PDB file of C-alpha atoms in Angstrom:
ATOM      1  CA  MET A   1      57.859  18.281  30.774  1.00 39.00           C
ATOM      2  CA  ASN A   2      59.718  20.096  28.006  1.00 39.00           C
ATOM      3  CA  GLN A   3      59.253  18.756  24.496  1.00 42.00           C
ATOM      4  CA  ALA A   4      61.044  19.703  21.325  1.00 42.00           C
ATOM      5  CA  LEU A   5      58.993  20.887  18.398  1.00 41.00           C
ATOM      6  CA  PRO A   6      58.687  17.959  15.955  1.00 45.00           C
ATOM      7  CA  ARG A   7      61.074  18.116  13.043  1.00 43.00           C
ATOM      8  CA  ALA A   8      60.534  20.821  10.442  1.00 40.00           C
ATOM      9  CA  GLU A   9      62.688  21.730   7.500  1.00 41.00           C
ATOM     10  CA  ALA A  10      65.841  23.619   8.494  1.00 38.00           C
ATOM     11  CA  HIS A  11      64.985  26.677   6.388  1.00 43.00           C
ATOM     12  CA  THR A  12      61.527  27.058   7.972  1.00 48.00           C
ATOM     13  CA  ASP A  13      61.137  29.412  10.943  1.00 60.00           C
ATOM     14  CA  SER A  14      59.275  27.390  13.577  1.00 65.00           C
ATOM     15  CA  ARG A  15      57.646  30.586  14.837  1.00 70.00           C
ATOM     16  CA  ASP A  16      56.080  31.152  11.405  1.00 83.00           C
ATOM     17  CA  VAL A  17      54.785  27.571  11.405  1.00 87.00           C
ATOM     18  CA  GLU A  18      53.324  27.882  14.892  1.00 88.00           C
ATOM     19  CA  SER A  19      51.655  31.222  14.196  1.00 89.00           C
ATOM     20  CA  GLU A  20      50.120  29.891  10.977  1.00 89.00           C
ATOM     21  CA  ILE A  21      48.833  26.761  12.757  1.00 90.00           C
ATOM     22  CA  LEU A  22      47.194  28.948  15.396  1.00 90.00           C
ATOM     23  CA  ALA A  23      45.715  31.217  12.751  1.00 90.00           C
ATOM     24  CA  LEU A  24      44.286  28.234  10.863  1.00 89.00           C
ATOM     25  CA  ALA A  25      42.859  26.852  14.110  1.00 87.00           C
ATOM     26  CA  LEU A  26      40.621  29.912  14.264  1.00 87.00           C
ATOM     27  CA  ARG A  27      39.995  30.387  10.544  1.00 87.00           C
ATOM     28  CA  GLU A  28      39.126  26.746   9.877  1.00 87.00           C
ATOM     29  CA  PRO A  29      38.705  25.018  13.259  1.00 86.00           C
ATOM     30  CA  GLU A  30      37.271  21.815  11.783  1.00 84.00           C
ATOM     31  CA  LEU A  31      40.365  20.974   9.742  1.00 84.00           C
ATOM     32  CA  GLY A  32      42.180  17.848  10.974  1.00 85.00           C
ATOM     33  CA  GLN A  33      45.897  17.739  11.716  1.00 84.00           C
ATOM     34  CA  ALA A  34      46.773  16.053   8.411  1.00 85.00           C
ATOM     35  CA  ALA A  35      44.776  18.645   6.471  1.00 85.00           C
ATOM     36  CA  VAL A  36      46.531  21.484   8.313  1.00 87.00           C
ATOM     37  CA  ALA A  37      49.960  19.973   7.620  1.00 87.00           C
ATOM     38  CA  GLU A  38      49.073  19.664   3.923  1.00 87.00           C
ATOM     39  CA  ARG A  39      47.772  23.237   3.807  1.00 85.00           C
ATOM     40  CA  LEU A  40      51.042  24.481   5.294  1.00 87.00           C
ATOM     41  CA  ARG A  41      53.083  22.366   2.889  1.00 86.00           C
ATOM     42  CA  LEU A  42      51.344  24.021  -0.047  1.00 87.00           C
ATOM     43  CA  ALA A  43      52.216  27.377   1.505  1.00 85.00           C
ATOM     44  CA  GLY A  44      55.891  26.376   1.759  1.00 86.00           C
ATOM     45  CA  LEU A  45      55.897  25.602   5.485  1.00 85.00           C
ATOM     46  CA  GLN A  46      57.035  22.089   6.380  1.00 87.00           C
ATOM     47  CA  ILE A  47      55.704  20.279   9.461  1.00 87.00           C
ATOM     48  CA  SER A  48      54.254  16.827  10.103  1.00 88.00           C
ATOM     49  CA  ALA A  49      50.703  16.071  11.198  1.00 85.00           C
ATOM     50  CA  SER A  50      52.032  15.090  14.636  1.00 87.00           C
ATOM     51  CA  GLY A  51      53.822  18.437  14.741  1.00 87.00           C
ATOM     52  CA  VAL A  52      50.515  20.196  14.162  1.00 89.00           C
ATOM     53  CA  ARG A  53      48.974  18.220  17.027  1.00 87.00           C
ATOM     54  CA  TYR A  54      51.865  19.176  19.297  1.00 89.00           C
ATOM     55  CA  ILE A  55      51.189  22.876  18.668  1.00 89.00           C
ATOM     56  CA  TRP A  56      47.476  22.354  19.258  1.00 90.00           C
ATOM     57  CA  GLN A  57      48.140  20.571  22.564  1.00 88.00           C
ATOM     58  CA  LYS A  58      50.570  23.288  23.610  1.00 89.00           C
ATOM     59  CA  HIS A  59      47.779  25.858  23.288  1.00 90.00           C
ATOM     60  CA  GLY A  60      44.875  23.663  24.434  1.00 89.00           C
ATOM     61  CA  LEU A  61      43.398  23.329  20.919  1.00 89.00           C
ATOM     62  CA  GLU A  62      43.775  19.588  20.279  1.00 85.00           C
ATOM     63  CA  THR A  63      40.094  18.973  19.460  1.00 85.00           C
ATOM     64  CA  ALA A  64      37.750  20.672  17.013  1.00 83.00           C
ATOM     65  CA  VAL A  65      35.458  21.509  19.934  1.00 82.00           C
ATOM     66  CA  LYS A  66      38.267  23.327  21.763  1.00 86.00           C
ATOM     67  CA  ARG A  67      39.163  25.244  18.614  1.00 89.00           C
ATOM     68  CA  LEU A  68      35.525  26.244  18.133  1.00 86.00           C
ATOM     69  CA  GLN A  69      35.384  27.372  21.765  1.00 85.00           C
ATOM     70  CA  ALA A  70      38.501  29.477  21.246  1.00 88.00           C
ATOM     71  CA  LEU A  71      37.029  31.043  18.115  1.00 87.00           C
ATOM     72  CA  ALA A  72      33.771  31.917  19.909  1.00 83.00           C
ATOM     73  CA  GLU A  73      35.631  33.333  22.913  1.00 86.00           C
ATOM     74  CA  GLN A  74      37.841  35.510  20.707  1.00 85.00           C
ATOM     75  CA  ALA A  75      34.987  36.951  18.624  1.00 82.00           C
ATOM     76  CA  SER A  76      33.002  39.890  19.957  1.00 80.00           C
ATOM     77  CA  GLU A  77      29.759  38.260  18.766  1.00 75.00           C
ATOM     78  CA  GLY A  78      30.530  35.024  20.654  1.00 78.00           C
ATOM     79  CA  VAL A  79      29.020  31.801  19.290  1.00 75.00           C
ATOM     80  CA  GLU A  80      27.160  33.790  16.634  1.00 77.00           C
ATOM     81  CA  VAL A  81      30.422  33.914  14.704  1.00 80.00           C
ATOM     82  CA  LEU A  82      30.112  30.151  14.145  1.00 82.00           C
ATOM     83  CA  THR A  83      28.205  28.572  11.294  1.00 82.00           C
ATOM     84  CA  GLU A  84      25.124  26.510  12.081  1.00 75.00           C
ATOM     85  CA  SER A  85      27.012  23.227  11.635  1.00 74.00           C
ATOM     86  CA  GLN A  86      29.857  24.520  13.822  1.00 80.00           C
ATOM     87  CA  ARG A  87      27.424  25.482  16.587  1.00 76.00           C
ATOM     88  CA  ARG A  88      25.879  22.012  16.469  1.00 71.00           C
ATOM     89  CA  LEU A  89      29.328  20.424  16.684  1.00 74.00           C
ATOM     90  CA  LEU A  90      30.236  22.642  19.635  1.00 75.00           C
ATOM     91  CA  GLU A  91      26.978  21.868  21.421  1.00 69.00           C
ATOM     92  CA  ARG A  92      27.425  18.112  20.913  1.00 67.00           C
ATOM     93  CA  GLY A  93      30.996  18.256  22.189  1.00 68.00           C
ATOM     94  CA  GLU A  94      30.086  20.223  25.291  1.00 64.00           C
ATOM     95  CA  LEU A  95      27.089  17.965  25.925  1.00 62.00           C
ATOM     96  CA  SER A  96      29.191  14.804  25.633  1.00 59.00           C
ATOM     97  CA  ALA A  97      31.751  16.243  28.045  1.00 61.00           C
ATOM     98  CA  ARG A  98      29.053  17.046  30.610  1.00 55.00           C
ATOM     99  CA  LEU A  99      27.471  13.616  30.321  1.00 52.00           C
ATOM    100  CA  ALA A 100      30.894  11.971  30.669  1.00 48.00           C
ATOM    101  CA  ARG A 101      31.241  13.814  33.975  1.00 47.00           C
ATOM    102  CA  GLY A 102      27.773  12.655  35.018  1.00 45.00           C
ATOM    103  CA  GLU A 103      26.349  16.172  34.728  1.00 43.00           C
ATOM    104  CA  THR A 104      23.139  17.428  33.149  1.00 41.00           C
ATOM    105  CA  ALA A 105      22.314  20.842  31.735  1.00 40.00           C
ATOM    106  CA  ASN A 106      21.022  21.841  35.192  1.00 40.00           C
ATOM    107  CA  ASP A 107      24.401  20.952  36.734  1.00 41.00           C
ATOM    108  CA  ALA A 108      26.036  23.324  34.244  1.00 38.00           C
ATOM    109  CA  GLY A 109      23.815  26.151  35.445  1.00 38.00           C
ATOM    110  CA  GLY A 110      21.347  26.144  32.556  1.00 38.00           C
ATOM    111  CA  LYS A 111      17.710  25.274  32.251  1.00 38.00           C
ATOM    112  CA  GLU A 112      17.446  21.665  31.187  1.00 38.00           C
ATOM    113  CA  ALA A 113      15.517  21.280  27.961  1.00 39.00           C
ATOM    114  CA  ALA A 114      12.454  19.073  27.844  1.00 42.00           C
ATOM    115  CA  SER A 115      11.522  16.559  25.203  1.00 40.00           C
ATOM    116  CA  ASP A 116       8.254  16.419  23.324  1.00 40.00           C
ATOM    117  CA  SER A 117       7.053  13.624  25.579  1.00 38.00           C
ATOM    118  CA  GLY A 118       6.548  14.939  29.068  1.00 41.00           C
ATOM    119  CA  GLY A 119       9.560  16.885  30.262  1.00 40.00           C
ATOM    120  CA  GLU A 120      12.325  14.258  30.016  1.00 43.00           C
ATOM    121  CA  PRO A 121      15.779  15.758  29.445  1.00 48.00           C
ATOM    122  CA  LEU A 122      16.792  15.740  25.801  1.00 52.00           C
ATOM    123  CA  GLU A 123      20.520  15.072  26.233  1.00 76.00           C
ATOM    124  CA  ARG A 124      20.361  11.333  26.813  1.00 81.00           C
ATOM    125  CA  ARG A 125      17.665  10.884  24.176  1.00 86.00           C
ATOM    126  CA  GLN A 126      19.874  12.611  21.619  1.00 85.00           C
ATOM    127  CA  LEU A 127      22.876  10.442  22.453  1.00 87.00           C
ATOM    128  CA  ILE A 128      20.712   7.338  22.024  1.00 90.00           C
ATOM    129  CA  LEU A 129      19.547   8.578  18.609  1.00 90.00           C
ATOM    130  CA  ASN A 130      23.141   9.218  17.503  1.00 88.00           C
ATOM    131  CA  ALA A 131      24.314   5.802  18.684  1.00 89.00           C
ATOM    132  CA  ALA A 132      21.388   4.075  16.987  1.00 91.00           C
ATOM    133  CA  ALA A 133      22.055   5.935  13.722  1.00 89.00           C
ATOM    134  CA  GLU A 134      25.711   4.846  13.795  1.00 87.00           C
ATOM    135  CA  LEU A 135      24.888   1.191  14.415  1.00 88.00           C
ATOM    136  CA  PHE A 136      22.005   1.004  11.935  1.00 86.00           C
ATOM    137  CA  SER A 137      24.347   2.549   9.385  1.00 80.00           C
ATOM    138  CA  GLU A 138      27.354   0.333  10.115  1.00 79.00           C
ATOM    139  CA  GLN A 139      25.717  -3.081  10.569  1.00 81.00           C
ATOM    140  CA  GLY A 140      22.113  -2.718   9.457  1.00 80.00           C
ATOM    141  CA  TYR A 141      18.816  -2.659  11.261  1.00 84.00           C
ATOM    142  CA  ASP A 142      18.435  -6.420  11.709  1.00 86.00           C
ATOM    143  CA  ARG A 143      21.895  -6.918  13.264  1.00 87.00           C
ATOM    144  CA  SER A 144      21.609  -3.977  15.666  1.00 89.00           C
ATOM    145  CA  SER A 145      19.919  -4.618  18.999  1.00 92.00           C
ATOM    146  CA  ILE A 146      18.727  -2.336  21.754  1.00 93.00           C
ATOM    147  CA  ARG A 147      21.416  -3.931  23.929  1.00 91.00           C
ATOM    148  CA  ASP A 148      24.084  -2.927  21.372  1.00 91.00           C
ATOM    149  CA  ILE A 149      22.783   0.631  21.271  1.00 91.00           C
ATOM    150  CA  ALA A 150      22.612   0.868  25.061  1.00 89.00           C
ATOM    151  CA  ARG A 151      26.170  -0.424  25.375  1.00 86.00           C
ATOM    152  CA  LYS A 152      27.421   2.170  22.893  1.00 85.00           C
ATOM    153  CA  VAL A 153      25.907   4.976  24.984  1.00 82.00           C
ATOM    154  CA  GLY A 154      26.907   3.422  28.316  1.00 79.00           C
ATOM    155  CA  LEU A 155      23.360   2.749  29.491  1.00 79.00           C
ATOM    156  CA  LEU A 156      21.288  -0.246  30.492  1.00 82.00           C
ATOM    157  CA  PRO A 157      18.805  -1.485  27.868  1.00 87.00           C
ATOM    158  CA  GLY A 158      15.944  -0.447  30.140  1.00 86.00           C
ATOM    159  CA  SER A 159      17.092   3.166  29.912  1.00 85.00           C
ATOM    160  CA  VAL A 160      16.809   3.057  26.130  1.00 90.00           C
ATOM    161  CA  TYR A 161      13.317   1.571  26.365  1.00 90.00           C
ATOM    162  CA  HIS A 162      12.386   4.462  28.666  1.00 88.00           C
ATOM    163  CA  TYR A 163      12.775   6.816  25.675  1.00 90.00           C
ATOM    164  CA  PHE A 164      11.850   4.443  22.825  1.00 92.00           C
ATOM    165  CA  PRO A 165       9.422   1.563  23.463  1.00 92.00           C
ATOM    166  CA  SER A 166      10.816  -0.618  20.650  1.00 93.00           C
ATOM    167  CA  LYS A 167      13.631  -0.857  18.126  1.00 92.00           C
ATOM    168  CA  ASP A 168      11.118  -0.020  15.385  1.00 91.00           C
ATOM    169  CA  GLU A 169      10.199   3.222  17.149  1.00 92.00           C
ATOM    170  CA  LEU A 170      13.864   4.100  17.575  1.00 93.00           C
ATOM    171  CA  TYR A 171      14.537   3.402  13.891  1.00 91.00           C
ATOM    172  CA  LEU A 172      11.650   5.652  12.872  1.00 91.00           C
ATOM    173  CA  ALA A 173      12.721   8.386  15.296  1.00 92.00           C
ATOM    174  CA  VAL A 174      16.223   8.456  13.797  1.00 91.00           C
ATOM    175  CA  HIS A 175      14.815   8.930  10.298  1.00 89.00           C
ATOM    176  CA  ARG A 176      12.142  11.402  11.336  1.00 89.00           C
ATOM    177  CA  GLU A 177      14.576  13.657  13.180  1.00 88.00           C
ATOM    178  CA  GLY A 178      17.249  13.402  10.492  1.00 87.00           C
ATOM    179  CA  PHE A 179      14.931  14.409   7.681  1.00 88.00           C
ATOM    180  CA  GLN A 180      13.213  17.133   9.681  1.00 87.00           C
ATOM    181  CA  ARG A 181      16.553  18.735  10.536  1.00 87.00           C
ATOM    182  CA  VAL A 182      17.995  18.740   7.046  1.00 87.00           C
ATOM    183  CA  LEU A 183      14.667  19.691   5.476  1.00 89.00           C
ATOM    184  CA  ALA A 184      14.533  22.877   7.552  1.00 90.00           C
ATOM    185  CA  ARG A 185      18.171  23.750   6.792  1.00 90.00           C
ATOM    186  CA  VAL A 186      17.867  23.105   3.057  1.00 92.00           C
ATOM    187  CA  ARG A 187      14.718  25.211   2.770  1.00 92.00           C
ATOM    188  CA  ALA A 188      16.274  28.070   4.731  1.00 93.00           C
ATOM    189  CA  ALA A 189      19.436  28.005   2.628  1.00 93.00           C
ATOM    190  CA  ALA A 190      17.588  27.848  -0.696  1.00 93.00           C
ATOM    191  CA  GLU A 191      15.425  30.831   0.207  1.00 93.00           C
ATOM    192  CA  THR A 192      18.520  33.047   0.356  1.00 92.00           C
ATOM    193  CA  GLY A 193      19.531  32.267  -3.246  1.00 92.00           C
ATOM    194  CA  SER A 194      19.548  34.991  -5.875  1.00 93.00           C
ATOM    195  CA  ASP A 195      18.283  32.839  -8.782  1.00 95.00           C
ATOM    196  CA  PRO A 196      17.175  29.212  -9.426  1.00 95.00           C
ATOM    197  CA  TRP A 197      20.720  27.887  -9.938  1.00 96.00           C
ATOM    198  CA  ASP A 198      21.991  29.709  -6.866  1.00 95.00           C
ATOM    199  CA  ARG A 199      19.129  28.288  -4.774  1.00 95.00           C
ATOM    200  CA  LEU A 200      19.969  24.772  -5.949  1.00 96.00           C
ATOM    201  CA  ARG A 201      23.666  25.310  -5.192  1.00 95.00           C
ATOM    202  CA  LEU A 202      22.942  26.474  -1.644  1.00 95.00           C
ATOM    203  CA  ALA A 203      20.610  23.528  -1.015  1.00 94.00           C
ATOM    204  CA  CYS A 204      23.259  21.097  -2.272  1.00 95.00           C
ATOM    205  CA  GLU A 205      25.897  22.687  -0.007  1.00 93.00           C
ATOM    206  CA  VAL A 206      23.686  21.981   3.013  1.00 92.00           C
ATOM    207  CA  HIS A 207      23.006  18.429   1.836  1.00 92.00           C
ATOM    208  CA  VAL A 208      26.692  17.552   1.324  1.00 91.00           C
ATOM    209  CA  SER A 209      27.758  19.266   4.541  1.00 89.00           C
ATOM    210  CA  GLY A 210      25.240  17.210   6.503  1.00 86.00           C
ATOM    211  CA  ILE A 211      26.497  13.968   4.968  1.00 85.00           C
ATOM    212  CA  VAL A 212      30.180  14.496   5.801  1.00 85.00           C
ATOM    213  CA  GLU A 213      30.149  16.861   8.801  1.00 83.00           C
ATOM    214  CA  GLY A 214      26.836  16.361  10.573  1.00 80.00           C
ATOM    215  CA  SER A 215      25.957  14.072  13.439  1.00 79.00           C
ATOM    216  CA  PRO A 216      25.075  10.427  12.681  1.00 82.00           C
ATOM    217  CA  VAL A 217      21.416  11.451  12.659  1.00 84.00           C
ATOM    218  CA  ASP A 218      22.124  14.334  10.275  1.00 81.00           C
ATOM    219  CA  ARG A 219      23.882  12.008   7.842  1.00 78.00           C
ATOM    220  CA  ILE A 220      20.777   9.884   7.416  1.00 76.00           C
ATOM    221  CA  THR A 221      19.692  11.716   4.251  1.00 70.00           C
ATOM    222  CA  GLY A 222      22.759  10.524   2.373  1.00 70.00           C
ATOM    223  CA  HIS A 223      23.733   7.309   4.105  1.00 66.00           C
ATOM    224  CA  SER A 224      20.773   5.000   3.668  1.00 59.00           C
ATOM    225  CA  LEU A 225      19.855   3.156   6.835  1.00 55.00           C
ATOM    226  CA  SER A 226      17.202   1.049   5.138  1.00 53.00           C
ATOM    227  CA  PHE A 227      19.035  -2.241   5.610  1.00 55.00           C
ATOM    228  CA  THR A 228      15.972  -4.199   6.580  1.00 60.00           C
ATOM    229  CA  GLY A 229      13.501  -6.424   4.824  1.00 64.00           C
ATOM    230  CA  ASN A 230      10.683  -5.047   6.978  1.00 72.00           C
ATOM    231  CA  GLN A 231       8.510  -3.518   4.271  1.00 80.00           C
ATOM    232  CA  GLU A 232       6.006  -2.120   6.768  1.00 83.00           C
ATOM    233  CA  LEU A 233       8.798  -0.204   8.507  1.00 80.00           C
ATOM    234  CA  LEU A 234      10.210   1.065   5.227  1.00 80.00           C
ATOM    235  CA  ALA A 235       6.759   2.265   4.209  1.00 85.00           C
ATOM    236  CA  LYS A 236       6.612   4.390   7.359  1.00 85.00           C
ATOM    237  CA  ILE A 237       9.964   5.977   6.514  1.00 84.00           C
ATOM    238  CA  GLN A 238       9.096   6.774   2.905  1.00 85.00           C
ATOM    239  CA  PRO A 239       6.979   9.890   3.630  1.00 88.00           C
ATOM    240  CA  TYR A 240       9.998  11.558   5.279  1.00 86.00           C
ATOM    241  CA  ARG A 241      12.115  10.856   2.212  1.00 85.00           C
ATOM    242  CA  GLU A 242       9.366  12.074  -0.103  1.00 88.00           C
ATOM    243  CA  SER A 243       9.013  15.364   1.785  1.00 88.00           C
ATOM    244  CA  TYR A 244      12.726  15.944   1.529  1.00 88.00           C
ATOM    245  CA  GLU A 245      12.997  15.031  -2.148  1.00 89.00           C
ATOM    246  CA  GLU A 246      10.059  17.332  -2.890  1.00 92.00           C
ATOM    247  CA  VAL A 247      12.276  20.312  -2.020  1.00 93.00           C
ATOM    248  CA  PHE A 248      14.780  19.285  -4.698  1.00 94.00           C
ATOM    249  CA  ARG A 249      11.948  18.489  -7.096  1.00 94.00           C
ATOM    250  CA  GLU A 250      10.731  22.086  -6.797  1.00 96.00           C
ATOM    251  CA  LEU A 251      14.242  23.550  -7.043  1.00 95.00           C
ATOM    252  CA  ILE A 252      14.975  21.620 -10.254  1.00 95.00           C
ATOM    253  CA  LYS A 253      11.534  22.418 -11.668  1.00 95.00           C
ATOM    254  CA  ALA A 254      12.467  26.115 -11.453  1.00 95.00           C
ATOM    255  CA  LEU A 255      15.761  25.741 -13.357  1.00 96.00           C
ATOM    256  CA  PRO A 256      16.130  27.198 -16.855  1.00 95.00           C
ATOM    257  CA  VAL A 257      17.295  24.104 -18.767  1.00 93.00           C
ATOM    258  CA  ALA A 258      17.426  22.909 -22.347  1.00 92.00           C
ATOM    259  CA  ALA A 259      14.197  21.778 -23.964  1.00 93.00           C
ATOM    260  CA  GLY A 260      13.579  18.068 -23.511  1.00 93.00           C
ATOM    261  CA  THR A 261      15.606  17.786 -20.274  1.00 93.00           C
ATOM    262  CA  ASP A 262      14.266  15.016 -18.037  1.00 96.00           C
ATOM    263  CA  ARG A 263      14.027  16.936 -14.784  1.00 95.00           C
ATOM    264  CA  SER A 264      13.166  13.833 -12.770  1.00 94.00           C
ATOM    265  CA  LEU A 265      16.290  12.079 -14.008  1.00 96.00           C
ATOM    266  CA  LEU A 266      18.323  15.223 -13.337  1.00 95.00           C
ATOM    267  CA  ARG A 267      17.097  15.266  -9.730  1.00 94.00           C
ATOM    268  CA  LEU A 268      17.869  11.588  -9.177  1.00 92.00           C
ATOM    269  CA  PHE A 269      21.285  11.965 -10.823  1.00 93.00           C
ATOM    270  CA  LEU A 270      22.257  14.900  -8.588  1.00 93.00           C
ATOM    271  CA  LEU A 271      20.914  13.423  -5.337  1.00 91.00           C
ATOM    272  CA  GLY A 272      22.451  10.037  -6.112  1.00 89.00           C
ATOM    273  CA  GLY A 273      25.851  11.629  -6.754  1.00 91.00           C
ATOM    274  CA  MET A 274      25.733  13.595  -3.517  1.00 91.00           C
ATOM    275  CA  ASN A 275      24.550  10.638  -1.469  1.00 86.00           C
ATOM    276  CA  TRP A 276      27.573   8.561  -2.478  1.00 87.00           C
ATOM    277  CA  ILE A 277      29.990  11.163  -1.117  1.00 87.00           C
ATOM    278  CA  TYR A 278      30.044   9.547   2.325  1.00 80.00           C
ATOM    279  CA  LEU A 279      31.854   6.549   0.799  1.00 81.00           C
ATOM    280  CA  TRP A 280      34.798   8.410  -0.717  1.00 86.00           C
ATOM    281  CA  TYR A 281      35.050  11.742   1.109  1.00 85.00           C
ATOM    282  CA  ARG A 282      38.399  12.428   2.793  1.00 84.00           C
ATOM    283  CA  GLU A 283      38.932  15.502   4.922  1.00 79.00           C
ATOM    284  CA  GLY A 284      41.455  18.039   3.705  1.00 75.00           C
ATOM    285  CA  ARG A 285      41.217  17.741  -0.086  1.00 80.00           C
ATOM    286  CA  ARG A 286      38.018  19.599  -0.883  1.00 86.00           C
ATOM    287  CA  SER A 287      35.502  21.117   1.476  1.00 89.00           C
ATOM    288  CA  PRO A 288      31.873  19.946   1.343  1.00 89.00           C
ATOM    289  CA  LYS A 289      30.962  23.354  -0.084  1.00 91.00           C
ATOM    290  CA  ASP A 290      33.548  23.021  -2.857  1.00 93.00           C
ATOM    291  CA  ILE A 291      32.268  19.554  -3.766  1.00 93.00           C
ATOM    292  CA  ALA A 292      28.616  20.636  -3.878  1.00 94.00           C
ATOM    293  CA  ASP A 293      29.433  23.726  -5.950  1.00 95.00           C
ATOM    294  CA  ALA A 294      31.482  21.688  -8.429  1.00 94.00           C
ATOM    295  CA  MET A 295      28.729  19.094  -8.858  1.00 95.00           C
ATOM    296  CA  VAL A 296      26.089  21.747  -9.530  1.00 95.00           C
ATOM    297  CA  ASP A 297      28.429  23.535 -11.919  1.00 95.00           C
ATOM    298  CA  MET A 298      29.054  20.319 -13.880  1.00 93.00           C
ATOM    299  CA  VAL A 299      25.316  19.701 -14.100  1.00 93.00           C
ATOM    300  CA  ARG A 300      24.761  23.262 -15.274  1.00 93.00           C
ATOM    301  CA  ARG A 301      27.629  23.759 -17.716  1.00 90.00           C
ATOM    302  CA  GLY A 302      28.762  20.227 -18.577  1.00 88.00           C
ATOM    303  CA  VAL A 303      32.376  19.136 -18.884  1.00 87.00           C
ATOM    304  CA  GLU A 304      32.949  19.225 -22.633  1.00 84.00           C
ATOM    305  CA  PRO A 305      35.485  21.924 -23.617  1.00 85.00           C
ATOM    306  CA  GLY A 306      34.224  24.895 -25.551  1.00 70.00           C
ATOM    307  CA  GLY A 307      30.617  24.142 -24.728  1.00 52.00           C
TER     308      GLY A 307
END
């Protein structure tokens, strides 16, 4: 069925708008339709968010996963052209699509990965972890049941118990995996820094990116899931948090700062500021990288003029 391009300003060449939308789809595939429309407006090209979606649909690019696929297919290096977070997003999208069709990795022609506990496929386990992280985050540990989590994934409760023998074990698994993932990424990023401030900046970029762009499990480091009065359970989680905070403790210890600076307070101030981002972040205004860089710069240089 033929559709007219949604209204644009009369002086704007619709071909220029379309070509720029397609270019942005490959340059910044994770941008939403509203963010793309705003980006074009700032460049003097007028089109609505629904107009952006129309162009995406016309070219089969209506989801971030499809745009990432197009970017990987166009590049000579394939998926290696994608960032680590983009590859994870692409993998999750493709996995969800296969599971929705009732397929497994073997059905798709690949070798199905095995879990740490006896060869069970990892796909369903990962979906359970993501669903649990979302529910624990949204409504707290005490109000989230295994039945709720199973329903969110489209499984029977018994299937969840097959992977996790209790809600406590599931809660711990979410935290353990979340902190292990981000810990590895933060360490790897910091090691590439050229000096102590650059290492801290790179670590903060990974932290903020995980909070606003990662999977529900990835976001655990910033969005506290500890909404439970179970002190024994919280005590089991604390070592994961301590291991993660130790990385930032070492990074801040290495900074050249003014005499008398309370480095412990500096660490808590910076981590606390980053962890609140999930509450106010809106896609399209500033990228996670821009936010992290600005926060580190304000900590380093202050905000008083002429300082």
